[in-house]
XYZ file of C-alpha atoms in Angstrom:
327
model
C -0.376 -0.034 0.008
C 2.616 2.364 0.295
C 4.103 1.987 -2.305
C 1.106 3.153 -4.238
C 1.956 5.484 -2.110
C 4.876 6.772 -3.521
C 4.364 6.095 -6.746
C 1.193 8.471 -7.728
C 3.581 11.074 -6.100
C 4.332 12.292 -9.134
C 4.458 15.745 -9.426
C 1.368 17.181 -11.067
C -0.441 14.993 -8.589
C 1.020 16.994 -5.860
C 0.470 19.731 -7.171
C -3.437 19.855 -8.312
C -3.626 18.229 -4.471
C -1.447 21.424 -3.705
C -3.951 23.528 -5.256
C -7.301 22.020 -4.075
C -5.624 22.651 -0.079
C -5.540 25.957 -1.310
C -8.531 26.366 -2.280
C -10.109 24.974 0.276
C -7.943 27.694 3.154
C -9.379 30.702 0.616
C -12.949 29.808 1.102
C -12.595 29.194 4.551
C -11.407 32.076 5.054
C -13.904 34.232 3.230
C -17.255 32.152 3.542
C -18.635 31.410 6.957
C -19.923 28.233 6.975
C -17.815 26.901 3.647
C -16.759 23.535 6.036
C -19.381 24.101 7.768
C -20.972 20.489 7.842
C -24.061 20.633 5.903
C -21.849 21.882 2.485
C -19.255 18.845 3.032
C -21.335 16.956 2.920
C -24.216 18.649 0.170
C -20.147 18.441 -1.912
C -18.839 15.120 -1.284
C -23.254 13.772 -2.029
C -23.600 15.623 -4.987
C -19.837 15.354 -7.060
C -19.713 11.600 -6.042
C -21.518 11.390 -9.845
C -18.779 13.122 -11.087
C -16.114 11.165 -9.114
C -17.234 8.076 -10.480
C -17.879 9.368 -14.032
C -14.181 10.805 -14.196
C -13.031 7.863 -12.468
C -14.161 5.755 -16.143
C -13.475 8.000 -17.901
C -9.361 8.709 -17.264
C -8.713 4.881 -17.766
C -10.749 5.361 -21.863
C -8.517 8.644 -21.955
C -5.334 6.103 -20.633
C -5.863 4.435 -23.301
C -6.149 6.511 -25.825
C -10.076 6.858 -26.343
C -12.365 8.601 -25.051
C -16.239 7.823 -24.003
C -18.541 10.799 -24.913
C -21.599 8.265 -23.901
C -20.830 8.599 -20.198
C -24.142 11.464 -19.533
C -26.423 9.780 -21.598
C -25.820 6.759 -19.722
C -26.468 7.794 -16.256
C -29.652 9.122 -17.503
C -31.017 5.832 -18.401
C -29.383 4.037 -16.194
C -30.808 6.501 -13.094
C -34.372 5.490 -15.405
C -33.834 1.752 -15.539
C -33.603 2.071 -11.546
C -36.312 4.344 -10.643
C -38.617 1.971 -12.234
C -36.720 -1.437 -10.106
C -36.491 0.669 -7.104
C -39.706 -1.114 -5.939
C -37.811 -4.269 -5.707
C -35.528 -2.060 -3.269
C -31.396 -1.261 -3.075
C -30.570 -4.792 -3.459
C -32.094 -4.922 -7.428
C -31.906 -0.961 -8.209
C -27.943 -0.849 -8.001
C -27.485 -4.000 -9.602
C -29.977 -2.404 -12.279
C -28.092 0.629 -12.895
C -24.782 -0.652 -12.520
C -26.221 -3.506 -15.254
C -27.385 -0.715 -17.375
C -24.423 1.331 -17.571
C -21.618 -2.014 -17.870
C -23.869 -2.966 -20.928
C -24.209 0.611 -22.565
C -19.984 0.106 -21.988
C -20.279 -3.376 -23.406
C -21.315 -2.161 -26.280
C -19.229 0.768 -26.740
C -16.398 -2.048 -26.228
C -18.119 -4.484 -29.565
C -18.682 -1.883 -31.666
C -14.734 -0.144 -31.020
C -12.540 -3.425 -30.347
C -15.847 -6.047 -33.169
C -16.104 -3.249 -35.987
C -12.716 -1.301 -36.004
C -15.010 2.170 -34.969
C -13.586 5.300 -33.680
C -13.687 5.787 -30.283
C -15.229 9.634 -31.039
C -17.921 7.641 -33.679
C -19.346 4.627 -31.413
C -19.557 6.533 -28.120
C -21.199 9.177 -30.166
C -23.423 6.504 -31.385
C -23.765 5.531 -27.949
C -24.517 9.240 -26.376
C -27.402 9.257 -28.430
C -29.086 6.602 -28.380
C -28.989 6.118 -24.495
C -30.494 9.684 -24.241
C -32.737 7.982 -26.904
C -33.958 5.109 -24.330
C -33.727 7.183 -21.667
C -36.303 9.278 -23.000
C -38.421 6.211 -24.300
C -38.327 4.139 -21.258
C -39.761 7.533 -19.394
C -42.291 8.293 -21.666
C -40.141 11.772 -21.267
C -40.896 12.470 -18.362
C -39.679 11.742 -14.991
C -40.216 8.729 -13.520
C -40.710 8.918 -9.692
C -38.907 5.772 -7.417
C -41.268 4.063 -4.984
C -40.862 5.860 -1.629
C -41.737 3.619 0.788
C -39.019 1.726 -0.377
C -34.402 1.390 0.852
C -33.321 2.822 -2.447
C -34.591 6.161 -1.035
C -32.630 5.594 1.780
C -29.592 5.196 0.343
C -29.593 8.482 -1.399
C -30.289 10.208 1.551
C -29.215 8.936 4.371
C -25.158 8.362 5.878
C -23.548 5.706 7.058
C -23.202 6.370 10.711
C -25.448 9.514 10.719
C -22.639 10.843 8.871
C -21.076 10.092 5.542
C -23.465 9.865 2.486
C -23.820 6.429 0.853
C -22.961 8.094 -1.833
C -19.359 9.205 -1.050
C -19.027 5.856 0.296
C -19.826 3.620 -2.856
C -17.475 6.237 -4.869
C -14.605 5.759 -2.269
C -15.122 2.459 -2.837
C -13.935 2.398 -6.980
C -11.875 4.512 -6.134
C -9.974 2.217 -3.904
C -10.597 -0.331 -6.380
C -9.392 0.934 -9.648
C -6.890 3.039 -7.817
C -5.541 -0.881 -6.846
C -5.855 -2.081 -10.667
C -4.126 0.704 -12.212
C -1.292 0.398 -10.016
C -0.701 -3.212 -9.001
C -1.920 -5.099 -11.560
C -0.581 -5.959 -14.579
C -4.552 -4.698 -15.994
C -3.278 -1.550 -15.037
C 0.501 -2.161 -16.630
C -1.622 -2.810 -19.946
C -3.999 0.073 -19.344
C -0.671 2.681 -19.600
C 0.760 0.675 -22.123
C -1.836 0.827 -25.215
C -1.725 4.363 -24.725
C 1.800 5.270 -24.398
C 2.116 3.082 -27.783
C -0.486 0.807 -28.826
C 1.544 -0.444 -31.939
C 4.640 -1.356 -29.679
C 1.870 -3.320 -26.765
C 0.941 -5.517 -29.685
C 4.311 -6.604 -31.076
C 5.047 -6.727 -27.005
C 2.208 -9.251 -26.771
C -0.348 -7.787 -24.549
C -4.159 -8.612 -25.845
C -5.203 -4.600 -26.647
C -8.884 -5.730 -27.735
C -9.153 -7.314 -24.441
C -7.738 -4.351 -22.703
C -9.561 -1.865 -24.121
C -12.784 -3.499 -23.942
C -13.035 -4.047 -20.481
C -11.548 -0.246 -20.000
C -15.109 0.998 -21.897
C -16.953 -1.625 -19.477
C -15.716 0.054 -16.864
C -16.363 3.215 -17.823
C -19.389 2.076 -18.879
C -19.807 0.715 -15.284
C -19.073 3.956 -13.354
C -21.065 5.895 -15.237
C -24.028 2.967 -14.034
C -23.569 3.552 -10.359
C -24.047 7.249 -11.227
C -27.034 6.990 -12.001
C -28.284 5.151 -9.144
C -27.379 7.357 -7.513
C -28.733 10.577 -9.157
C -32.092 8.337 -8.678
C -32.020 7.649 -5.476
C -31.441 11.361 -4.310
C -33.062 12.713 -6.469
C -36.147 10.663 -6.197
C -36.576 9.878 -9.876
C -34.759 9.080 -12.628
C -34.099 11.733 -15.333
C -34.107 11.095 -18.784
C -32.589 14.838 -19.912
C -29.955 14.608 -16.152
C -26.586 14.332 -17.841
C -26.277 16.420 -20.908
C -22.820 17.937 -20.926
C -21.954 15.226 -18.272
C -18.826 14.098 -20.516
C -17.799 17.370 -20.706
C -16.743 17.650 -17.416
C -15.328 14.337 -17.028
C -12.796 14.859 -19.576
C -12.206 18.051 -17.559
C -11.551 16.789 -14.459
C -9.919 13.796 -16.335
C -6.996 16.511 -17.800
C -7.001 18.479 -15.010
C -6.157 15.287 -12.929
C -2.875 15.602 -15.302
C -3.658 12.727 -17.659
C -2.593 13.435 -21.311
C -5.347 12.972 -23.998
C -2.968 11.213 -25.957
C -2.987 8.454 -23.909
C -0.206 6.588 -22.053
C 0.249 8.662 -18.402
C -2.624 9.053 -16.144
C -3.168 8.858 -12.566
C -6.231 7.599 -10.224
C -5.497 9.782 -7.518
C -4.978 13.225 -9.476
C -8.261 12.363 -11.502
C -10.060 12.593 -7.739
C -8.179 15.562 -7.364
C -9.262 17.061 -10.354
C -12.556 16.667 -10.444
C -12.773 17.683 -6.607
C -10.704 20.673 -7.659
C -13.424 21.803 -10.293
C -16.703 20.703 -7.614
C -14.232 23.404 -5.417
C -14.279 26.240 -7.637
C -18.179 25.670 -8.890
C -18.789 25.810 -4.335
C -17.266 28.446 -4.597
C -19.005 30.139 -7.179
C -22.373 29.232 -5.371
C -21.014 30.773 -2.564
C -20.107 33.800 -3.426
C -23.377 34.372 -5.358
C -25.530 33.674 -1.839
C -26.565 30.167 -2.188
C -24.533 28.364 -0.609
C -25.626 24.584 -2.730
C -24.654 23.902 -5.884
C -27.876 25.770 -7.902
C -25.656 27.960 -10.254
C -27.622 27.251 -13.813
C -26.336 24.503 -15.920
C -25.660 27.156 -18.802
C -22.790 28.761 -16.913
C -21.051 25.315 -15.516
C -20.726 24.581 -19.160
C -19.328 27.449 -20.144
C -16.890 27.402 -17.006
C -16.133 24.677 -17.427
C -15.396 24.726 -21.381
C -13.020 27.515 -20.990
C -11.183 25.223 -17.476
C -10.783 22.381 -20.442
C -9.126 24.302 -22.538
C -7.075 26.958 -20.257
C -5.975 23.099 -18.726
C -5.351 21.845 -22.515
C -3.737 24.473 -23.696
C -0.643 24.246 -20.575
C -0.173 20.950 -20.953
C -0.187 21.343 -24.805
C 2.697 23.773 -24.184
C 4.483 21.568 -21.432
C 4.504 18.508 -23.949
C 2.914 16.575 -20.797
C 6.623 16.884 -19.076
C 4.951 18.497 -15.739
C 3.885 14.462 -16.103
C 6.221 11.987 -14.857
C 5.059 9.157 -17.321
C 5.157 5.608 -15.371
C 7.035 3.076 -16.444
C 5.655 0.330 -17.739
C 7.323 -2.412 -17.227
């Protein structure tokens, strides 16, 4: 475990976490209730969805790919989870998760078997999943069963303190961190992103590895859909618009190169937290305290932030990130 800490503490990871600490210090000094229990719980509970899809997206981008479908998959999974909510969290959570995994598997089939470039394959899934969500929901929100324990999953907290959504996101974070740092699969992901032709010559099962990353990305989006439905009390077929851009922005801010081959799960978490903090501060500046900034302005800010980071990344030639050994 300590070895993982040491390896992940590259320059960019430390830089992003330092930025997070500085932003927290600034906000704590400026706003009285920024570190209040309610704001902290709301912040992590809401952003657990974005953290999940960012973690899945990070693996895909590390291979040099992209997944544009995650926002639509979140919406579709939330609808499926809402429909199965009368059977409790024991059924609704697996149903939403499997919906995301199925979407990821279709993406993987299109990319590895049909040889369709990831941008087009996942764009098609983005449109298809959104359409399926609207068809299933009849173009309206699907209420969850308020008498089942599914609602408690989104509205209650473990030990009365930590939202269950946060615990779920934390477990996924740990699993993916260990996988990337400690397993052969993790090394293969970075090897493929660094040089896919060389990976083939080395005997790396490229298609199988790519398929796994897209399935994981879909599964993470499925879990985000479960959190969305349980937290908001309804499946939301129109929710998740532009969330793929938020995930990409978090991954890039965390130092993962869009060309693949370089990346870090802890740094991706830091990128997602940093973006979430910026929106949280903007809402405090508006005197609202919680995430209520217009979705339109959030898109504008995310786009600008992503553009700045990509420009900085290209100017540095990716040199700010230590390329991890793939041997």
